[in-house]
mmCIF file of C-alpha atoms in Angstrom:
data_model
loop_
_atom_site.group_PDB
_atom_site.id
_atom_site.type_symbol
_atom_site.label_atom_id
_atom_site.label_comp_id
_atom_site.label_asym_id
_atom_site.label_seq_id
_atom_site.Cartn_x
_atom_site.Cartn_y
_atom_site.Cartn_z
ATOM 1 C CA GLU A 1459 0.000 0.000 0.000
ATOM 2 C CA ALA A 1460 1.345 3.401 -0.974
ATOM 3 C CA GLN A 1461 2.098 5.599 2.014
ATOM 4 C CA LEU A 1462 3.495 9.066 2.641
ATOM 5 C CA VAL A 1463 4.712 10.256 6.038
ATOM 6 C CA GLU A 1464 5.566 13.917 6.600
ATOM 7 C CA SER A 1465 7.766 15.296 9.348
ATOM 8 C CA GLY A 1466 9.701 18.413 10.276
ATOM 9 C CA GLY A 1467 6.890 20.749 11.242
ATOM 10 C CA GLY A 1468 6.919 22.855 14.366
ATOM 11 C CA LEU A 1469 6.807 26.358 15.850
ATOM 12 C CA VAL A 1470 9.126 28.916 14.285
ATOM 13 C CA GLN A 1471 9.471 32.674 14.598
ATOM 14 C CA PRO A 1472 8.707 35.002 11.675
ATOM 15 C CA GLY A 1473 11.711 35.186 9.395
ATOM 16 C CA GLY A 1474 12.862 31.739 10.434
ATOM 17 C CA SER A 1475 13.479 28.580 8.423
ATOM 18 C CA LEU A 1476 12.243 25.012 8.504
ATOM 19 C CA ARG A 1477 12.734 21.918 6.342
ATOM 20 C CA LEU A 1478 9.897 19.478 5.854
ATOM 21 C CA SER A 1479 10.439 15.867 4.799
ATOM 22 C CA CYS A 1480 8.105 13.283 3.310
ATOM 23 C CA VAL A 1481 9.126 9.638 3.218
ATOM 24 C CA ALA A 1482 7.396 7.441 0.645
ATOM 25 C CA SER A 1483 6.813 3.704 0.733
ATOM 26 C CA GLY A 1484 4.745 1.098 -1.095
ATOM 27 C CA PHE A 1485 5.390 2.447 -4.601
ATOM 28 C CA THR A 1486 8.300 3.219 -6.919
ATOM 29 C CA PHE A 1487 9.057 6.745 -5.715
ATOM 30 C CA ASP A 1488 11.216 7.790 -8.642
ATOM 31 C CA ASP A 1489 8.424 7.036 -11.133
ATOM 32 C CA TYR A 1490 6.209 9.847 -9.879
ATOM 33 C CA ALA A 1491 6.019 13.601 -9.568
ATOM 34 C CA MET A 1492 5.467 14.788 -6.011
ATOM 35 C CA PHE A 1493 3.828 17.826 -4.449
ATOM 36 C CA TRP A 1494 3.268 19.898 -1.336
ATOM 37 C CA VAL A 1495 -0.215 21.203 -0.543
ATOM 38 C CA ARG A 1496 -1.135 23.194 2.567
ATOM 39 C CA GLN A 1497 -4.224 24.124 4.518
ATOM 40 C CA SER A 1498 -4.165 27.151 6.792
ATOM 41 C CA PRO A 1499 -6.455 27.069 9.851
ATOM 42 C CA GLY A 1500 -10.045 27.618 8.784
ATOM 43 C CA LYS A 1501 -9.115 27.912 5.109
ATOM 44 C CA GLY A 1502 -9.030 25.733 2.022
ATOM 45 C CA LEU A 1503 -6.372 23.679 0.306
ATOM 46 C CA GLU A 1504 -3.573 25.581 -1.436
ATOM 47 C CA TRP A 1505 -1.106 24.064 -3.878
ATOM 48 C CA VAL A 1506 2.411 25.008 -2.744
ATOM 49 C CA SER A 1507 4.987 23.323 -4.951
ATOM 50 C CA GLY A 1508 5.633 20.375 -7.267
ATOM 51 C CA ILE A 1509 8.605 18.458 -8.672
ATOM 52 C CA SER A 1510 8.812 15.944 -11.511
ATOM 53 C CA TRP A 1511 10.170 12.418 -11.097
ATOM 54 C CA ASN A 1512 13.692 13.435 -12.114
ATOM 55 C CA SER A 1513 13.629 16.983 -10.687
ATOM 56 C CA GLY A 1514 13.678 18.306 -14.249
ATOM 57 C CA SER A 1515 10.444 20.267 -13.791
ATOM 58 C CA VAL A 1516 9.717 22.321 -10.697
ATOM 59 C CA GLY A 1517 6.968 24.807 -9.890
ATOM 60 C CA SER A 1518 5.838 26.877 -6.940
ATOM 61 C CA ALA A 1519 2.900 29.066 -6.039
ATOM 62 C CA ASP A 1520 3.473 32.812 -6.279
ATOM 63 C CA SER A 1521 2.855 33.077 -2.525
ATOM 64 C CA VAL A 1522 6.005 31.057 -1.753
ATOM 65 C CA LYS A 1523 8.183 31.674 -4.796
ATOM 66 C CA GLY A 1524 11.679 32.734 -3.829
ATOM 67 C CA ARG A 1525 11.203 31.550 -0.226
ATOM 68 C CA PHE A 1526 10.359 27.836 -0.499
ATOM 69 C CA THR A 1527 12.394 25.246 -2.423
ATOM 70 C CA ILE A 1528 11.168 21.770 -3.263
ATOM 71 C CA SER A 1529 13.629 18.928 -3.822
ATOM 72 C CA ARG A 1530 13.781 15.148 -3.711
ATOM 73 C CA ASP A 1531 16.234 12.339 -3.021
ATOM 74 C CA ASN A 1532 15.119 9.338 -5.057
ATOM 75 C CA ALA A 1533 17.727 7.100 -3.440
ATOM 76 C CA LYS A 1534 16.082 7.747 -0.063
ATOM 77 C CA ASN A 1535 12.462 7.885 -1.299
ATOM 78 C CA THR A 1536 12.184 11.309 0.290
ATOM 79 C CA LEU A 1537 10.634 14.622 -0.729
ATOM 80 C CA PHE A 1538 11.699 17.887 0.899
ATOM 81 C CA LEU A 1539 10.410 21.420 1.276
ATOM 82 C CA GLN A 1540 12.970 23.975 2.426
ATOM 83 C CA MET A 1541 11.132 26.983 3.810
ATOM 84 C CA LYS A 1542 12.845 30.292 4.651
ATOM 85 C CA SER A 1543 11.739 33.821 5.478
ATOM 86 C CA LEU A 1544 8.638 32.317 7.031
ATOM 87 C CA ARG A 1545 5.609 34.532 7.628
ATOM 88 C CA PRO A 1546 2.605 34.137 9.939
ATOM 89 C CA GLU A 1547 0.464 33.453 6.856
ATOM 90 C CA ASP A 1548 2.559 30.339 6.167
ATOM 91 C CA THR A 1549 1.012 28.755 9.255
ATOM 92 C CA ALA A 1550 -0.689 25.629 7.944
ATOM 93 C CA LEU A 1551 -0.907 21.875 7.849
ATOM 94 C CA TYR A 1552 1.456 20.827 5.067
ATOM 95 C CA TYR A 1553 0.556 17.711 3.084
ATOM 96 C CA CYS A 1554 2.788 15.715 0.812
ATOM 97 C CA ALA A 1555 1.025 14.187 -2.219
ATOM 98 C CA LYS A 1556 1.841 11.855 -5.102
ATOM 99 C CA ARG A 1557 0.761 12.459 -8.678
ATOM 100 C CA ASN A 1558 -1.745 9.992 -10.088
ATOM 101 C CA SER A 1559 -0.234 7.804 -12.789
ATOM 102 C CA GLY A 1560 -0.836 9.246 -16.244
ATOM 103 C CA SER A 1561 -2.921 12.151 -14.981
ATOM 104 C CA TYR A 1562 -2.640 15.494 -13.241
ATOM 105 C CA GLY A 1563 -4.394 14.602 -10.000
ATOM 106 C CA PHE A 1564 -2.941 13.674 -6.610
ATOM 107 C CA ASP A 1565 -3.918 10.159 -5.591
ATOM 108 C CA VAL A 1566 -1.918 9.487 -2.416
ATOM 109 C CA TRP A 1567 -1.649 11.935 0.465
ATOM 110 C CA GLY A 1568 0.106 11.956 3.794
ATOM 111 C CA GLN A 1569 -1.500 12.968 7.075
ATOM 112 C CA GLY A 1570 0.333 16.275 7.116
ATOM 113 C CA THR A 1571 2.790 18.087 9.357
ATOM 114 C CA MET A 1572 1.852 21.312 11.130
ATOM 115 C CA VAL A 1573 3.896 24.483 10.721
ATOM 116 C CA SER A 1574 3.184 27.411 13.021
ATOM 117 C CA VAL A 1575 4.862 30.773 12.450
ATOM 118 C CA SER A 1576 4.521 33.053 15.450
ATOM 119 C CA SER A 1577 6.582 35.176 17.792
ATOM 120 C CA GLN B 270 -2.679 32.235 -9.661
ATOM 121 C CA SER B 271 -6.110 33.198 -8.380
ATOM 122 C CA ALA B 272 -8.068 30.394 -6.722
ATOM 123 C CA LEU B 273 -10.804 28.688 -8.689
ATOM 124 C CA THR B 274 -14.311 29.782 -7.634
ATOM 125 C CA GLN B 275 -16.555 27.320 -5.826
ATOM 126 C CA PRO B 276 -19.796 27.948 -3.898
ATOM 127 C CA ARG B 277 -19.169 28.047 -0.154
ATOM 128 C CA SER B 278 -21.875 25.462 0.511
ATOM 129 C CA VAL B 279 -24.500 23.248 -1.091
ATOM 130 C CA SER B 280 -27.083 21.026 0.531
ATOM 131 C CA GLY B 281 -29.493 18.259 -0.317
ATOM 132 C CA SER B 282 -31.642 15.572 1.230
ATOM 133 C CA PRO B 283 -30.600 11.925 1.292
ATOM 134 C CA GLY B 284 -31.115 10.338 -2.103
ATOM 135 C CA GLN B 285 -31.098 13.650 -3.955
ATOM 136 C CA SER B 286 -28.384 14.962 -6.261
ATOM 137 C CA VAL B 287 -26.182 17.983 -5.658
ATOM 138 C CA THR B 288 -23.806 19.692 -8.059
ATOM 139 C CA ILE B 289 -20.750 21.739 -7.137
ATOM 140 C CA SER B 290 -19.399 24.184 -9.695
ATOM 141 C CA CYS B 291 -15.774 25.172 -10.114
ATOM 142 C CA THR B 292 -15.100 28.228 -12.257
ATOM 143 C CA GLY B 293 -11.673 29.078 -13.573
ATOM 144 C CA THR B 294 -10.315 30.864 -16.604
ATOM 145 C CA GLY B 295 -8.990 30.198 -20.071
ATOM 146 C CA SER B 296 -5.562 29.751 -18.470
ATOM 147 C CA ASN B 297 -6.506 26.739 -16.378
ATOM 148 C CA VAL B 298 -9.906 24.987 -16.410
ATOM 149 C CA GLY B 299 -10.796 26.158 -19.911
ATOM 150 C CA VAL B 300 -7.616 25.088 -21.631
ATOM 151 C CA TYR B 301 -6.538 21.893 -19.878
ATOM 152 C CA ASN B 302 -8.521 18.667 -19.406
ATOM 153 C CA HIS B 303 -6.939 18.274 -15.990
ATOM 154 C CA VAL B 304 -9.500 19.176 -13.345
ATOM 155 C CA SER B 305 -9.490 16.917 -10.294
ATOM 156 C CA TRP B 306 -11.820 16.790 -7.310
ATOM 157 C CA TYR B 307 -11.051 15.894 -3.692
ATOM 158 C CA GLN B 308 -13.199 14.902 -0.754
ATOM 159 C CA HIS B 309 -11.730 16.137 2.519
ATOM 160 C CA HIS B 310 -12.920 15.115 5.943
ATOM 161 C CA SER B 311 -11.443 17.347 8.632
ATOM 162 C CA GLY B 312 -8.359 15.819 10.212
ATOM 163 C CA LYS B 313 -7.910 13.281 7.441
ATOM 164 C CA ALA B 314 -5.944 13.205 4.214
ATOM 165 C CA PRO B 315 -7.836 14.484 1.146
ATOM 166 C CA LYS B 316 -9.164 11.770 -1.173
ATOM 167 C CA LEU B 317 -9.056 11.938 -4.974
ATOM 168 C CA ILE B 318 -12.548 11.255 -6.365
ATOM 169 C CA ILE B 319 -12.334 12.631 -9.936
ATOM 170 C CA TYR B 320 -9.334 13.293 -12.182
ATOM 171 C CA ASP B 321 -8.840 14.585 -15.708
ATOM 172 C CA ASP B 322 -12.269 16.250 -15.633
ATOM 173 C CA THR B 323 -14.412 13.109 -15.703
ATOM 174 C CA LYS B 324 -12.451 10.006 -14.687
ATOM 175 C CA ARG B 325 -13.080 8.144 -11.465
ATOM 176 C CA PRO B 326 -10.314 6.252 -9.606
ATOM 177 C CA SER B 327 -11.028 2.628 -8.811
ATOM 178 C CA GLY B 328 -12.961 2.257 -5.603
ATOM 179 C CA VAL B 329 -14.791 5.574 -5.869
ATOM 180 C CA PRO B 330 -18.561 5.041 -6.075
ATOM 181 C CA ASP B 331 -20.179 5.881 -9.410
ATOM 182 C CA ARG B 332 -22.454 8.262 -7.504
ATOM 183 C CA PHE B 333 -19.633 10.750 -8.013
ATOM 184 C CA SER B 334 -19.280 12.168 -11.519
ATOM 185 C CA GLY B 335 -17.397 15.028 -13.124
ATOM 186 C CA SER B 336 -18.115 17.199 -16.130
ATOM 187 C CA LYS B 337 -16.881 20.395 -17.725
ATOM 188 C CA SER B 338 -18.120 23.126 -20.020
ATOM 189 C CA GLY B 339 -15.851 25.970 -21.018
ATOM 190 C CA ASN B 340 -14.192 27.471 -17.954
ATOM 191 C CA THR B 341 -16.484 25.702 -15.474
ATOM 192 C CA ALA B 342 -16.099 22.182 -14.142
ATOM 193 C CA SER B 343 -18.726 20.449 -12.040
ATOM 194 C CA LEU B 344 -18.916 17.611 -9.540
ATOM 195 C CA THR B 345 -22.263 15.861 -9.146
ATOM 196 C CA ILE B 346 -23.060 13.597 -6.229
ATOM 197 C CA SER B 347 -26.091 11.446 -6.993
ATOM 198 C CA GLY B 348 -28.043 9.503 -4.396
ATOM 199 C CA LEU B 349 -26.686 11.691 -1.606
ATOM 200 C CA GLN B 350 -25.716 9.818 1.551
ATOM 201 C CA ALA B 351 -25.005 11.002 5.083
ATOM 202 C CA GLU B 352 -21.347 10.004 4.717
ATOM 203 C CA ASP B 353 -20.998 12.470 1.808
ATOM 204 C CA GLU B 354 -21.304 15.402 4.217
ATOM 205 C CA THR B 355 -17.888 17.062 4.182
ATOM 206 C CA ASP B 356 -15.725 19.473 2.175
ATOM 207 C CA TYR B 357 -14.979 19.162 -1.551
ATOM 208 C CA TYR B 358 -12.229 20.903 -3.523
ATOM 209 C CA CYS B 359 -11.568 21.222 -7.218
ATOM 210 C CA CYS B 360 -8.068 21.631 -8.613
ATOM 211 C CA SER B 361 -6.806 22.412 -12.093
ATOM 212 C CA TYR B 362 -3.465 22.265 -13.832
ATOM 213 C CA ALA B 363 -2.569 25.834 -14.782
ATOM 214 C CA GLY B 364 0.448 25.397 -17.029
ATOM 215 C CA SER B 365 4.156 25.944 -16.404
ATOM 216 C CA TYR B 366 4.140 23.144 -13.852
ATOM 217 C CA SER B 367 1.626 24.855 -11.561
ATOM 218 C CA TRP B 368 -1.714 23.871 -10.116
ATOM 219 C CA VAL B 369 -4.526 25.866 -8.492
ATOM 220 C CA PHE B 370 -7.236 24.771 -6.046
ATOM 221 C CA GLY B 371 -10.733 26.075 -5.565
ATOM 222 C CA GLY B 372 -11.795 27.623 -2.274
ATOM 223 C CA GLY B 373 -13.752 24.527 -1.255
ATOM 224 C CA THR B 374 -17.435 23.678 -0.871
ATOM 225 C CA THR B 375 -19.123 22.221 2.190
ATOM 226 C CA VAL B 376 -21.815 19.680 1.375
ATOM 227 C CA THR B 377 -24.565 19.363 3.955
ATOM 228 C CA VAL B 378 -26.964 16.426 3.985
ATOM 229 C CA LEU B 379 -30.288 17.684 5.343
#
């Protein structure tokens, strides 16, 4: 069974940095594009960033561009999100998600890791 | 990268049908056949229920169906059940390796 487990969340001060990780199991990690999606308290889902299977294609939402960097280590079946210059509005539950084979949807999701940005 | 527009809430009685709209632009919904829909119970991981506008993953009941016309995609839930009461989100590919979600719709079963 495909599974994604996020970690690395926590409380950080505005302007600080954090690195999230997502470990994949139950599928061939390096066959699939991977993504980060977040949900701020009381708000909807927001696409954050995506990376192709070989890291050749990368994209990020305007709200995080220049501050967040997505990367992956296929040898370790792990997806990362390096976050810097964090703002209170980045406070959210961050989900890792796998792209559905042959389509543009996200078919496997983790349970999320919470990031809180506050002084 | 403006969010796709969804109604904040829709409701229906058990057994009825409800339809959730998802309006985008000619830069996302209207130009790509890549709208997906997610069911999201609070505290749980979102679940893919429709992808590529109209396709249903295995295991998703055929009560859930997707359609699209121009810049607006729609999710219809037929034969509404109590367990369908939760939040639903649309999402579209928007080009240049970017995606955009809708604001979400809460379905209430009366």
